[in-house]
PDB file of C-alpha atoms in Angstrom:
ATOM      1  CA  VAL A  14      74.949  93.771 128.199  1.00 46.00           C
ATOM      2  CA  LEU A  15      74.142  97.009 126.545  1.00 47.00           C
ATOM      3  CA  GLN A  16      76.828  99.255 125.225  1.00 53.00           C
ATOM      4  CA  PRO A  17      76.269 102.522 125.419  1.00 55.00           C
ATOM      5  CA  THR A  18      76.289 104.487 122.161  1.00 53.00           C
ATOM      6  CA  PRO A  19      79.646 106.126 120.798  1.00 56.00           C
ATOM      7  CA  ALA A  20      79.388 110.156 120.647  1.00 57.00           C
ATOM      8  CA  ILE A  21      78.273 111.351 117.651  1.00 54.00           C
ATOM      9  CA  VAL A  22      81.800 114.389 116.778  1.00 54.00           C
ATOM     10  CA  PHE A  23      80.896 117.360 116.066  1.00 52.00           C
ATOM     11  CA  GLN A  24      83.028 119.897 114.912  1.00 54.00           C
ATOM     12  CA  HIS A  25      82.816 124.054 114.201  1.00 53.00           C
ATOM     13  CA  ASP A  26      85.466 123.868 110.646  1.00 58.00           C
ATOM     14  CA  SER A  27      83.181 121.131 108.906  1.00 59.00           C
ATOM     15  CA  VAL A  28      82.556 121.303 105.750  1.00 60.00           C
ATOM     16  CA  LEU A  29      79.360 119.370 103.581  1.00 58.00           C
ATOM     17  CA  SER A  30      79.251 118.027 100.314  1.00 62.00           C
ATOM     18  CA  ASP A  31      76.032 118.886  98.522  1.00 67.00           C
ATOM     19  CA  VAL A  32      76.055 115.422  96.390  1.00 65.00           C
ATOM     20  CA  HIS A  33      73.414 114.247  98.124  1.00 61.00           C
ATOM     21  CA  MET A  34      71.207 116.769  99.316  1.00 60.00           C
ATOM     22  CA  PHE A  35      69.508 117.538  95.108  1.00 61.00           C
ATOM     23  CA  LEU A  36      68.616 113.077  95.170  1.00 63.00           C
ATOM     24  CA  PRO A  37      65.234 112.636  94.465  1.00 58.00           C
ATOM     25  CA  ASN A  38      64.184 109.843  96.796  1.00 56.00           C
ATOM     26  CA  ALA A  39      67.860 108.916  98.325  1.00 58.00           C
ATOM     27  CA  ARG A  40      68.175 107.446 101.562  1.00 60.00           C
ATOM     28  CA  HIS A  41      71.501 107.179 103.249  1.00 63.00           C
ATOM     29  CA  ARG A  42      72.044 104.396 106.317  1.00 66.00           C
ATOM     30  CA  MET A  43      74.728 104.994 108.959  1.00 69.00           C
ATOM     31  CA  THR A  44      76.357 102.111 109.342  1.00 70.00           C
ATOM     32  CA  ARG A  45      79.258 103.447 112.647  1.00 69.00           C
ATOM     33  CA  LEU A  46      81.061 106.248 113.265  1.00 72.00           C
ATOM     34  CA  ASN A  47      84.867 106.037 112.341  1.00 68.00           C
ATOM     35  CA  ASN A  48      88.226 106.395 115.027  1.00 68.00           C
ATOM     36  CA  VAL A  49      86.891 109.618 115.706  1.00 64.00           C
ATOM     37  CA  GLY A  50      84.231 110.104 115.988  1.00 67.00           C
ATOM     38  CA  GLN A  51      82.720 110.729 112.439  1.00 71.00           C
ATOM     39  CA  PRO A  52      79.217 109.156 111.217  1.00 72.00           C
ATOM     40  CA  VAL A  53      79.148 106.886 108.021  1.00 75.00           C
ATOM     41  CA  PHE A  54      76.868 106.940 105.782  1.00 73.00           C
ATOM     42  CA  ILE A  55      75.929 104.143 102.997  1.00 79.00           C
ATOM     43  CA  SER A  56      74.834 105.801  99.366  1.00 78.00           C
ATOM     44  CA  LYS A  57      73.554 104.129  96.804  1.00 81.00           C
ATOM     45  CA  PHE A  58      74.576 105.969  93.366  1.00 81.00           C
ATOM     46  CA  LYS A  59      72.578 105.219  90.136  1.00 85.00           C
ATOM     47  CA  PHE A  60      73.657 104.378  86.959  1.00 87.00           C
ATOM     48  CA  LEU A  61      70.454 106.243  84.827  1.00 85.00           C
ATOM     49  CA  SER A  62      68.210 104.409  81.793  1.00 78.00           C
ATOM     50  CA  ASN A  63      68.703 104.756  78.765  1.00 77.00           C
ATOM     51  CA  ALA A  64      65.612 107.367  78.457  1.00 69.00           C
ATOM     52  CA  GLU A  65      66.694 108.846  81.699  1.00 73.00           C
ATOM     53  CA  LYS A  66      70.103 109.444  80.126  1.00 69.00           C
ATOM     54  CA  GLN A  67      68.056 110.735  77.044  1.00 68.00           C
ATOM     55  CA  GLY A  68      66.324 113.273  78.785  1.00 63.00           C
ATOM     56  CA  ARG A  69      68.690 115.177  80.598  1.00 63.00           C
ATOM     57  CA  ASN A  70      71.643 115.015  78.202  1.00 61.00           C
ATOM     58  CA  ASP A  71      68.594 117.114  75.596  1.00 61.00           C
ATOM     59  CA  GLU A  72      68.522 119.549  78.776  1.00 59.00           C
ATOM     60  CA  ALA A  73      71.407 119.937  79.115  1.00 55.00           C
ATOM     61  CA  LYS A  74      71.768 120.670  75.057  1.00 54.00           C
ATOM     62  CA  ARG A  75      69.224 123.241  75.300  1.00 52.00           C
ATOM     63  CA  GLU A  76      70.518 125.349  77.701  1.00 48.00           C
ATOM     64  CA  ASN A  77      74.170 125.380  76.166  1.00 48.00           C
ATOM     65  CA  SER A  78      71.404 126.632  72.873  1.00 46.00           C
ATOM     66  CA  ASP A  79      69.926 129.387  75.025  1.00 42.00           C
ATOM     67  CA  SER A  80      73.543 130.322  77.019  1.00 37.00           C
ATOM     68  CA  GLU A  81      76.284 132.762  74.778  1.00 35.00           C
ATOM     69  CA  THR A  82      78.851 130.673  75.453  1.00 30.00           C
ATOM     70  CA  HIS A  83      78.685 127.458  73.143  1.00 31.00           C
ATOM     71  CA  LEU A  84      81.078 124.462  73.871  1.00 28.00           C
ATOM     72  CA  PRO A  85      82.335 121.960  71.153  1.00 32.00           C
ATOM     73  CA  ARG A  86      80.511 118.248  71.637  1.00 34.00           C
ATOM     74  CA  ALA A  87      83.360 115.351  72.362  1.00 34.00           C
ATOM     75  CA  LYS A  88      84.602 113.527  69.204  1.00 37.00           C
ATOM     76  CA  ASP A  89      84.230 110.542  70.687  1.00 39.00           C
ATOM     77  CA  ASP A  90      80.062 111.641  71.670  1.00 38.00           C
ATOM     78  CA  GLU A  91      79.925 113.216  67.633  1.00 36.00           C
ATOM     79  CA  GLU A  92      80.345 109.484  66.183  1.00 37.00           C
ATOM     80  CA  GLY A  93      79.207 107.742  68.342  1.00 38.00           C
ATOM     81  CA  SER A  94      82.054 104.931  69.084  1.00 39.00           C
ATOM     82  CA  ASP A  95      81.793 104.196  72.447  1.00 40.00           C
ATOM     83  CA  ARG A  96      77.667 104.435  73.016  1.00 38.00           C
ATOM     84  CA  ASN A  97      77.611 100.258  71.651  1.00 41.00           C
ATOM     85  CA  GLU A  98      79.532  99.928  75.022  1.00 39.00           C
ATOM     86  CA  GLU A  99      77.299 101.683  77.564  1.00 42.00           C
ATOM     87  CA  PRO A 100      77.026  99.928  80.941  1.00 40.00           C
ATOM     88  CA  CYS A 101      74.438  98.414  82.372  1.00 42.00           C
ATOM     89  CA  PRO A 102      71.259 100.096  84.526  1.00 40.00           C
ATOM     90  CA  CYS A 103      72.814  99.355  87.938  1.00 71.00           C
ATOM     91  CA  SER A 104      73.478 101.201  91.467  1.00 79.00           C
ATOM     92  CA  LEU A 105      76.747 102.024  93.674  1.00 79.00           C
ATOM     93  CA  PHE A 106      76.579 101.338  97.168  1.00 80.00           C
ATOM     94  CA  PHE A 107      79.357 103.467  99.171  1.00 74.00           C
ATOM     95  CA  GLN A 108      80.327 104.425 102.720  1.00 72.00           C
ATOM     96  CA  ASN A 109      81.131 107.917 102.760  1.00 65.00           C
ATOM     97  CA  ILE A 110      81.051 111.354 105.469  1.00 63.00           C
ATOM     98  CA  TRP A 111      79.219 113.549 104.656  1.00 58.00           C
ATOM     99  CA  PHE A 112      80.462 116.588 107.056  1.00 56.00           C
ATOM    100  CA  ALA A 113      83.973 116.466 108.175  1.00 55.00           C
ATOM    101  CA  PRO A 114      86.642 119.092 109.000  1.00 54.00           C
ATOM    102  CA  PHE A 115      88.361 121.234 105.764  1.00 53.00           C
ATOM    103  CA  PHE A 116      91.476 118.240 106.263  1.00 53.00           C
ATOM    104  CA  PHE A 117      89.014 115.660 106.205  1.00 55.00           C
ATOM    105  CA  SER A 118      86.927 115.798 103.257  1.00 54.00           C
ATOM    106  CA  SER A 119      88.535 113.261 101.336  1.00 57.00           C
ATOM    107  CA  ARG A 120      86.558 110.960 102.828  1.00 64.00           C
ATOM    108  CA  GLN A 121      83.083 112.900 101.335  1.00 73.00           C
ATOM    109  CA  VAL A 122      81.361 112.519  98.012  1.00 78.00           C
ATOM    110  CA  TRP A 123      82.531 114.943  96.011  1.00 79.00           C
ATOM    111  CA  ARG A 124      80.477 116.301  92.452  1.00 85.00           C
ATOM    112  CA  GLY A 125      84.087 116.484  90.913  1.00 87.00           C
ATOM    113  CA  ALA A 126      84.253 112.761  91.226  1.00 90.00           C
ATOM    114  CA  LEU A 127      80.770 111.970  89.999  1.00 91.00           C
ATOM    115  CA  VAL A 128      81.697 113.829  86.506  1.00 92.00           C
ATOM    116  CA  LEU A 129      84.868 111.820  86.183  1.00 95.00           C
ATOM    117  CA  ALA A 130      83.388 108.720  86.864  1.00 95.00           C
ATOM    118  CA  ASP A 131      80.699 109.829  83.729  1.00 96.00           C
ATOM    119  CA  PHE A 132      84.075 110.477  81.729  1.00 96.00           C
ATOM    120  CA  ILE A 133      85.119 107.369  82.399  1.00 97.00           C
ATOM    121  CA  LEU A 134      82.287 105.706  81.707  1.00 96.00           C
ATOM    122  CA  SER A 135      82.138 107.956  77.835  1.00 96.00           C
ATOM    123  CA  LYS A 136      85.229 106.546  77.304  1.00 96.00           C
ATOM    124  CA  PRO A 137      84.641 102.384  77.425  1.00 95.00           C
ATOM    125  CA  LEU A 138      87.226 101.873  74.999  1.00 95.00           C
ATOM    126  CA  MET A 139      89.895 103.775  76.063  1.00 94.00           C
ATOM    127  CA  PHE A 140      90.123 102.398  79.472  1.00 95.00           C
ATOM    128  CA  LYS A 141      89.645  98.927  78.234  1.00 93.00           C
ATOM    129  CA  GLY A 142      92.552  96.614  79.159  1.00 91.00           C
ATOM    130  CA  ALA A 143      94.586  99.344  81.028  1.00 93.00           C
ATOM    131  CA  THR A 144      96.642  99.853  83.961  1.00 93.00           C
ATOM    132  CA  VAL A 145      95.927 102.669  85.765  1.00 95.00           C
ATOM    133  CA  VAL A 146      96.605 104.764  89.048  1.00 95.00           C
ATOM    134  CA  GLU A 147      94.361 107.243  91.057  1.00 95.00           C
ATOM    135  CA  LEU A 148      95.897 109.400  93.059  1.00 95.00           C
ATOM    136  CA  GLY A 149      93.926 110.478  96.732  1.00 91.00           C
ATOM    137  CA  ALA A 150      90.927 108.331  96.124  1.00 91.00           C
ATOM    138  CA  GLY A 151      89.041 109.241  98.963  1.00 87.00           C
ATOM    139  CA  SER A 152      85.929 106.315  99.310  1.00 87.00           C
ATOM    140  CA  GLY A 153      87.816 105.177  96.274  1.00 92.00           C
ATOM    141  CA  LEU A 154      83.947 106.023  93.796  1.00 92.00           C
ATOM    142  CA  THR A 155      86.203 107.063  90.316  1.00 94.00           C
ATOM    143  CA  SER A 156      88.409 103.625  91.065  1.00 96.00           C
ATOM    144  CA  ILE A 157      85.082 100.953  91.856  1.00 95.00           C
ATOM    145  CA  ILE A 158      83.679 102.667  88.503  1.00 95.00           C
ATOM    146  CA  MET A 159      87.487 102.421  86.551  1.00 96.00           C
ATOM    147  CA  ALA A 160      87.601  98.485  87.361  1.00 96.00           C
ATOM    148  CA  THR A 161      84.536  97.786  85.380  1.00 94.00           C
ATOM    149  CA  LEU A 162      87.056  99.410  81.847  1.00 95.00           C
ATOM    150  CA  ALA A 163      89.944  98.086  83.192  1.00 95.00           C
ATOM    151  CA  LYS A 164      92.531  95.731  83.424  1.00 93.00           C
ATOM    152  CA  ARG A 165      93.795  96.673  86.765  1.00 94.00           C
ATOM    153  CA  VAL A 166      93.002 100.043  89.037  1.00 96.00           C
ATOM    154  CA  TYR A 167      95.885 100.586  91.896  1.00 95.00           C
ATOM    155  CA  CYS A 168      93.673 103.273  94.106  1.00 96.00           C
ATOM    156  CA  THR A 169      95.416 105.361  96.076  1.00 95.00           C
ATOM    157  CA  ASP A 170      95.461 107.483  99.258  1.00 93.00           C
ATOM    158  CA  VAL A 171      96.441 107.991 103.443  1.00 91.00           C
ATOM    159  CA  GLY A 172      95.440 106.843 106.195  1.00 88.00           C
ATOM    160  CA  GLU A 173      94.401 103.463 107.824  1.00 89.00           C
ATOM    161  CA  ASP A 174      90.496 104.526 108.690  1.00 85.00           C
ATOM    162  CA  LEU A 175      90.073 106.207 104.585  1.00 88.00           C
ATOM    163  CA  LEU A 176      92.276 102.714 103.141  1.00 93.00           C
ATOM    164  CA  GLY A 177      89.984 100.612 105.233  1.00 91.00           C
ATOM    165  CA  MET A 178      86.185 102.359 103.479  1.00 88.00           C
ATOM    166  CA  CYS A 179      87.925 102.157  99.712  1.00 92.00           C
ATOM    167  CA  GLN A 180      88.203  98.300 100.621  1.00 95.00           C
ATOM    168  CA  ARG A 181      85.124  98.355 102.085  1.00 92.00           C
ATOM    169  CA  ASN A 182      83.733 100.004  99.058  1.00 92.00           C
ATOM    170  CA  ILE A 183      85.040  97.601  97.099  1.00 95.00           C
ATOM    171  CA  THR A 184      83.401  94.929  98.860  1.00 93.00           C
ATOM    172  CA  LEU A 185      79.822  96.289  98.676  1.00 90.00           C
ATOM    173  CA  ASN A 186      80.495  96.809  94.685  1.00 93.00           C
ATOM    174  CA  GLU A 187      82.326  93.674  93.884  1.00 91.00           C
ATOM    175  CA  HIS A 188      79.747  91.967  91.979  1.00 88.00           C
ATOM    176  CA  MET A 189      80.369  95.054  89.319  1.00 90.00           C
ATOM    177  CA  ILE A 190      84.524  94.517  89.298  1.00 92.00           C
ATOM    178  CA  GLU A 191      84.076  90.708  88.558  1.00 90.00           C
ATOM    179  CA  ARG A 192      81.474  90.807  86.007  1.00 90.00           C
ATOM    180  CA  ALA A 193      83.600  93.049  84.296  1.00 90.00           C
ATOM    181  CA  GLY A 194      86.333  91.450  85.190  1.00 91.00           C
ATOM    182  CA  GLY A 195      88.881  94.103  86.906  1.00 91.00           C
ATOM    183  CA  ASP A 196      90.658  94.297  89.324  1.00 94.00           C
ATOM    184  CA  VAL A 197      91.600  96.530  92.495  1.00 96.00           C
ATOM    185  CA  LYS A 198      94.712  97.287  94.291  1.00 95.00           C
ATOM    186  CA  VAL A 199      93.921 100.171  97.274  1.00 96.00           C
ATOM    187  CA  ARG A 200      97.624 100.772  98.587  1.00 94.00           C
ATOM    188  CA  LEU A 201      98.653 104.203 101.022  1.00 94.00           C
ATOM    189  CA  LEU A 202     100.686 106.792  98.637  1.00 93.00           C
ATOM    190  CA  ASP A 203     101.696 109.657 101.034  1.00 92.00           C
ATOM    191  CA  TRP A 204     102.645 112.512  99.300  1.00 92.00           C
ATOM    192  CA  LEU A 205     103.614 114.434 102.446  1.00 88.00           C
ATOM    193  CA  ARG A 206     106.867 112.200 102.378  1.00 86.00           C
ATOM    194  CA  SER A 207     109.773 110.999 100.278  1.00 75.00           C
ATOM    195  CA  ASP A 208     109.903 107.699  99.469  1.00 72.00           C
ATOM    196  CA  LEU A 209     107.182 105.658  97.380  1.00 65.00           C
ATOM    197  CA  CYS A 210     106.437 102.613  95.782  1.00 57.00           C
ATOM    198  CA  THR A 211     105.071 102.762  92.445  1.00 48.00           C
ATOM    199  CA  ALA A 212     105.206  99.199  91.845  1.00 47.00           C
ATOM    200  CA  THR A 213     101.966  98.912  90.171  1.00 50.00           C
ATOM    201  CA  GLY A 214     102.701  96.536  87.532  1.00 47.00           C
ATOM    202  CA  THR A 215     103.628  99.459  84.415  1.00 47.00           C
ATOM    203  CA  ASP A 216     104.942  96.688  81.640  1.00 48.00           C
ATOM    204  CA  GLU A 217     100.254  96.505  80.650  1.00 49.00           C
ATOM    205  CA  LYS A 218     100.636  97.212  77.241  1.00 47.00           C
ATOM    206  CA  HIS A 219      97.377  98.756  76.827  1.00 51.00           C
ATOM    207  CA  GLY A 220      98.607 101.724  78.462  1.00 63.00           C
ATOM    208  CA  ILE A 221      98.709 103.782  81.801  1.00 85.00           C
ATOM    209  CA  PHE A 222      96.342 106.319  83.027  1.00 93.00           C
ATOM    210  CA  ILE A 223      96.529 108.574  86.320  1.00 93.00           C
ATOM    211  CA  PHE A 224      93.134 110.235  87.333  1.00 93.00           C
ATOM    212  CA  VAL A 225      92.898 112.929  90.220  1.00 92.00           C
ATOM    213  CA  SER A 226      89.303 113.690  91.823  1.00 85.00           C
ATOM    214  CA  PRO A 227      89.307 117.209  93.945  1.00 77.00           C
ATOM    215  CA  VAL A 228      91.967 117.086  95.856  1.00 82.00           C
ATOM    216  CA  CYS A 229      93.502 120.420  95.243  1.00 81.00           C
ATOM    217  CA  TYR A 230      92.536 122.619  97.759  1.00 81.00           C
ATOM    218  CA  ASP A 231      95.191 123.112 100.475  1.00 85.00           C
ATOM    219  CA  ASP A 232      98.378 124.936  98.272  1.00 91.00           C
ATOM    220  CA  GLU A 233     100.776 122.602 100.736  1.00 92.00           C
ATOM    221  CA  LEU A 234      98.914 119.024  99.356  1.00 91.00           C
ATOM    222  CA  THR A 235      98.901 120.898  95.955  1.00 93.00           C
ATOM    223  CA  ASP A 236     102.630 121.302  96.521  1.00 95.00           C
ATOM    224  CA  GLY A 237     102.856 117.090  97.043  1.00 94.00           C
ATOM    225  CA  PHE A 238      99.894 116.424  94.475  1.00 94.00           C
ATOM    226  CA  PHE A 239     102.929 117.822  91.454  1.00 95.00           C
ATOM    227  CA  ARG A 240     105.698 116.432  93.433  1.00 94.00           C
ATOM    228  CA  THR A 241     104.745 112.763  93.555  1.00 94.00           C
ATOM    229  CA  LEU A 242     103.468 113.451  90.149  1.00 93.00           C
ATOM    230  CA  TYR A 243     106.269 114.023  88.904  1.00 92.00           C
ATOM    231  CA  ARG A 244     108.260 111.052  90.572  1.00 91.00           C
ATOM    232  CA  LEU A 245     105.320 108.966  89.599  1.00 90.00           C
ATOM    233  CA  CYS A 246     105.682 109.810  85.661  1.00 89.00           C
ATOM    234  CA  ASN A 247     109.951 110.274  85.564  1.00 86.00           C
ATOM    235  CA  ASN A 248     109.604 106.156  86.538  1.00 84.00           C
ATOM    236  CA  PHE A 249     107.660 104.703  84.343  1.00 82.00           C
ATOM    237  CA  ALA A 250     108.661 103.424  80.915  1.00 78.00           C
ATOM    238  CA  HIS A 251     106.810 104.035  78.557  1.00 82.00           C
ATOM    239  CA  ALA A 252     104.106 107.263  78.075  1.00 87.00           C
ATOM    240  CA  CYS A 253     101.261 107.768  79.725  1.00 91.00           C
ATOM    241  CA  ASN A 254      97.814 110.395  80.460  1.00 95.00           C
ATOM    242  CA  ILE A 255      97.083 112.412  83.275  1.00 96.00           C
ATOM    243  CA  PHE A 256      93.149 113.317  84.717  1.00 97.00           C
ATOM    244  CA  ILE A 257      92.565 115.687  86.971  1.00 96.00           C
ATOM    245  CA  SER A 258      88.993 116.763  88.568  1.00 93.00           C
ATOM    246  CA  ILE A 259      89.239 120.058  89.750  1.00 90.00           C
ATOM    247  CA  GLU A 260      85.888 121.547  91.577  1.00 84.00           C
ATOM    248  CA  LYS A 261      86.720 125.697  92.336  1.00 82.00           C
ATOM    249  CA  ARG A 262      86.371 126.163  96.048  1.00 78.00           C
ATOM    250  CA  PHE A 263      85.173 130.194  96.391  1.00 75.00           C
ATOM    251  CA  ASN A 264      85.899 131.980 100.208  1.00 73.00           C
ATOM    252  CA  PHE A 265      85.401 135.056 101.028  1.00 72.00           C
ATOM    253  CA  THR A 266      88.963 136.033 102.437  1.00 72.00           C
ATOM    254  CA  LEU A 267      90.398 138.635 104.643  1.00 74.00           C
ATOM    255  CA  ARG A 268      93.491 139.346 102.518  1.00 76.00           C
ATOM    256  CA  GLN A 269      91.644 140.144  99.593  1.00 74.00           C
ATOM    257  CA  MET A 270      88.131 141.171 101.662  1.00 77.00           C
ATOM    258  CA  ASP A 271      86.493 139.556  98.518  1.00 80.00           C
ATOM    259  CA  VAL A 272      85.813 136.217  97.032  1.00 79.00           C
ATOM    260  CA  SER A 273      88.564 134.376  95.019  1.00 78.00           C
ATOM    261  CA  CYS A 274      89.728 131.000  94.780  1.00 84.00           C
ATOM    262  CA  ASP A 275      93.356 130.830  96.345  1.00 87.00           C
ATOM    263  CA  ALA A 276      93.392 127.248  95.934  1.00 87.00           C
ATOM    264  CA  TYR A 277      92.309 127.150  92.156  1.00 90.00           C
ATOM    265  CA  ASN A 278      94.697 129.208  90.996  1.00 91.00           C
ATOM    266  CA  HIS A 279      97.677 127.738  93.007  1.00 93.00           C
ATOM    267  CA  PHE A 280      96.821 124.792  91.374  1.00 94.00           C
ATOM    268  CA  GLN A 281      96.812 126.734  87.919  1.00 94.00           C
ATOM    269  CA  HIS A 282     100.149 127.526  88.884  1.00 96.00           C
ATOM    270  CA  CYS A 283     101.545 123.964  89.249  1.00 96.00           C
ATOM    271  CA  LEU A 284      99.881 123.280  85.709  1.00 95.00           C
ATOM    272  CA  SER A 285     101.876 126.096  84.363  1.00 96.00           C
ATOM    273  CA  GLN A 286     105.290 125.201  86.107  1.00 95.00           C
ATOM    274  CA  LEU A 287     104.513 121.326  85.216  1.00 95.00           C
ATOM    275  CA  GLU A 288     104.442 122.502  81.581  1.00 94.00           C
ATOM    276  CA  ASP A 289     107.921 124.538  82.261  1.00 94.00           C
ATOM    277  CA  VAL A 290     109.427 121.513  82.811  1.00 92.00           C
ATOM    278  CA  GLU A 291     112.911 121.011  81.401  1.00 85.00           C
ATOM    279  CA  ASP A 292     114.733 117.591  82.678  1.00 86.00           C
ATOM    280  CA  GLY A 293     115.567 115.782  80.136  1.00 84.00           C
ATOM    281  CA  GLN A 294     113.010 112.973  81.047  1.00 85.00           C
ATOM    282  CA  CYS A 295     109.984 114.271  80.675  1.00 88.00           C
ATOM    283  CA  SER A 296     107.875 116.261  78.149  1.00 91.00           C
ATOM    284  CA  TYR A 297     104.117 117.990  79.808  1.00 94.00           C
ATOM    285  CA  ALA A 298     101.161 119.241  77.796  1.00 95.00           C
ATOM    286  CA  VAL A 299      98.184 119.908  79.675  1.00 96.00           C
ATOM    287  CA  GLU A 300      95.202 120.929  78.505  1.00 96.00           C
ATOM    288  CA  GLN A 301      91.422 121.386  79.549  1.00 94.00           C
ATOM    289  CA  LEU A 302      88.579 119.179  78.279  1.00 95.00           C
ATOM    290  CA  PRO A 303      84.773 119.891  77.137  1.00 93.00           C
ATOM    291  CA  CYS A 304      82.836 118.939  80.093  1.00 91.00           C
ATOM    292  CA  THR A 305      80.254 117.992  76.812  1.00 91.00           C
ATOM    293  CA  PHE A 306      80.575 113.997  77.330  1.00 93.00           C
ATOM    294  CA  PRO A 307      76.511 112.264  78.835  1.00 93.00           C
ATOM    295  CA  GLN A 308      75.646 111.642  82.381  1.00 92.00           C
ATOM    296  CA  PHE A 309      75.284 108.330  83.283  1.00 93.00           C
ATOM    297  CA  LEU A 310      74.966 108.731  86.709  1.00 90.00           C
ATOM    298  CA  GLN A 311      71.946 110.266  89.025  1.00 86.00           C
ATOM    299  CA  TYR A 312      73.176 113.055  90.448  1.00 84.00           C
ATOM    300  CA  GLU A 313      73.098 117.418  90.398  1.00 83.00           C
ATOM    301  CA  ARG A 314      74.927 118.111  87.626  1.00 85.00           C
ATOM    302  CA  ILE A 315      73.612 121.471  85.564  1.00 77.00           C
ATOM    303  CA  ASP A 316      75.473 122.346  82.797  1.00 78.00           C
ATOM    304  CA  HIS A 317      76.138 126.908  84.149  1.00 72.00           C
ATOM    305  CA  LEU A 318      77.292 124.957  87.241  1.00 69.00           C
ATOM    306  CA  VAL A 319      79.775 122.594  85.384  1.00 75.00           C
ATOM    307  CA  ARG A 320      81.467 125.344  83.136  1.00 78.00           C
ATOM    308  CA  ASN A 321      81.706 127.678  85.863  1.00 79.00           C
ATOM    309  CA  THR A 322      82.516 125.831  89.331  1.00 81.00           C
ATOM    310  CA  LEU A 323      84.174 122.353  87.563  1.00 86.00           C
ATOM    311  CA  GLY A 324      87.635 121.522  85.435  1.00 88.00           C
ATOM    312  CA  LEU A 325      88.957 118.342  83.800  1.00 93.00           C
ATOM    313  CA  TYR A 326      92.378 118.575  82.849  1.00 95.00           C
ATOM    314  CA  LEU A 327      94.137 115.788  80.574  1.00 95.00           C
ATOM    315  CA  ILE A 328      97.977 115.708  81.294  1.00 95.00           C
ATOM    316  CA  SER A 329     100.152 114.155  78.117  1.00 94.00           C
ATOM    317  CA  ASN A 330     103.141 112.814  79.514  1.00 89.00           C
ATOM    318  CA  LEU A 331     105.997 111.239  77.425  1.00 84.00           C
ATOM    319  CA  PRO A 332     109.164 109.868  78.953  1.00 80.00           C
ATOM    320  CA  LEU A 333     112.478 111.420  76.633  1.00 74.00           C
ATOM    321  CA  LEU A 334     115.549 108.917  77.403  1.00 59.00           C
ATOM    322  CA  CYS A 335     113.688 105.181  76.814  1.00 48.00           C
TER     323      CYS A 335
END
């Protein structure tokens, strides 16, 4: 007996990630509907070949030379110290949702996550053998990329369906993870709850890193994120570095009757507050990093777009009481 096909649910306040719109010859297959009726697709993200990377990087350099703003090149890119360990060309497969209501946008793949993945792949020596925690992992793309370099990755988010999607994506790409000797653990971590599990193997010798791809689009969630980050850092026995990729989402607001980026402004305010913390336990230093590292994954990465709509930040955390 044929079962009726579940109905796809569309909502008027859905938002669309444009990552998939500019992929040449891209193919996407709908695999299922999630528990709220949203279609789930499998998308393919290809690693660029050496020739493709060279062409894109040359194009970016030409655009930089024509621009009034000249960004410095990353130190490792100048010295070429990390280029000996570039990953071999292959593809990643991910279950994700293309369009979803605003508060379910973590189920989508955003450009900021791909830029963060490029940064990770440009620094293989930095992350080799490390322990990494990703906050707000979404579909798990950044965690899986990191698992090709790090010893252990904790992929954290909230929601049974979302965590299940992360686990399925890890299974889809386990050939890459196992070949590199990495390990990914999916864990529940709710920023809006006061209890916090920190059993993340913080005694590792090679250091601890926290990664966050675009999550700061709502002020309440942003506040919860910084509270969680503060509690995590206070529980670590050693110094850790936090890398945050953020997309500036411009909207027309009735309050200002103009185009503004309120969520990004609130994020900047929270960064300043964190840097000013004086609690006798930890100190924090914030630095914005240039996005001048090479491109490794196939997606639309226009230099002007990256400079004006994306930000990559490094927060250095140093415990004062060891």
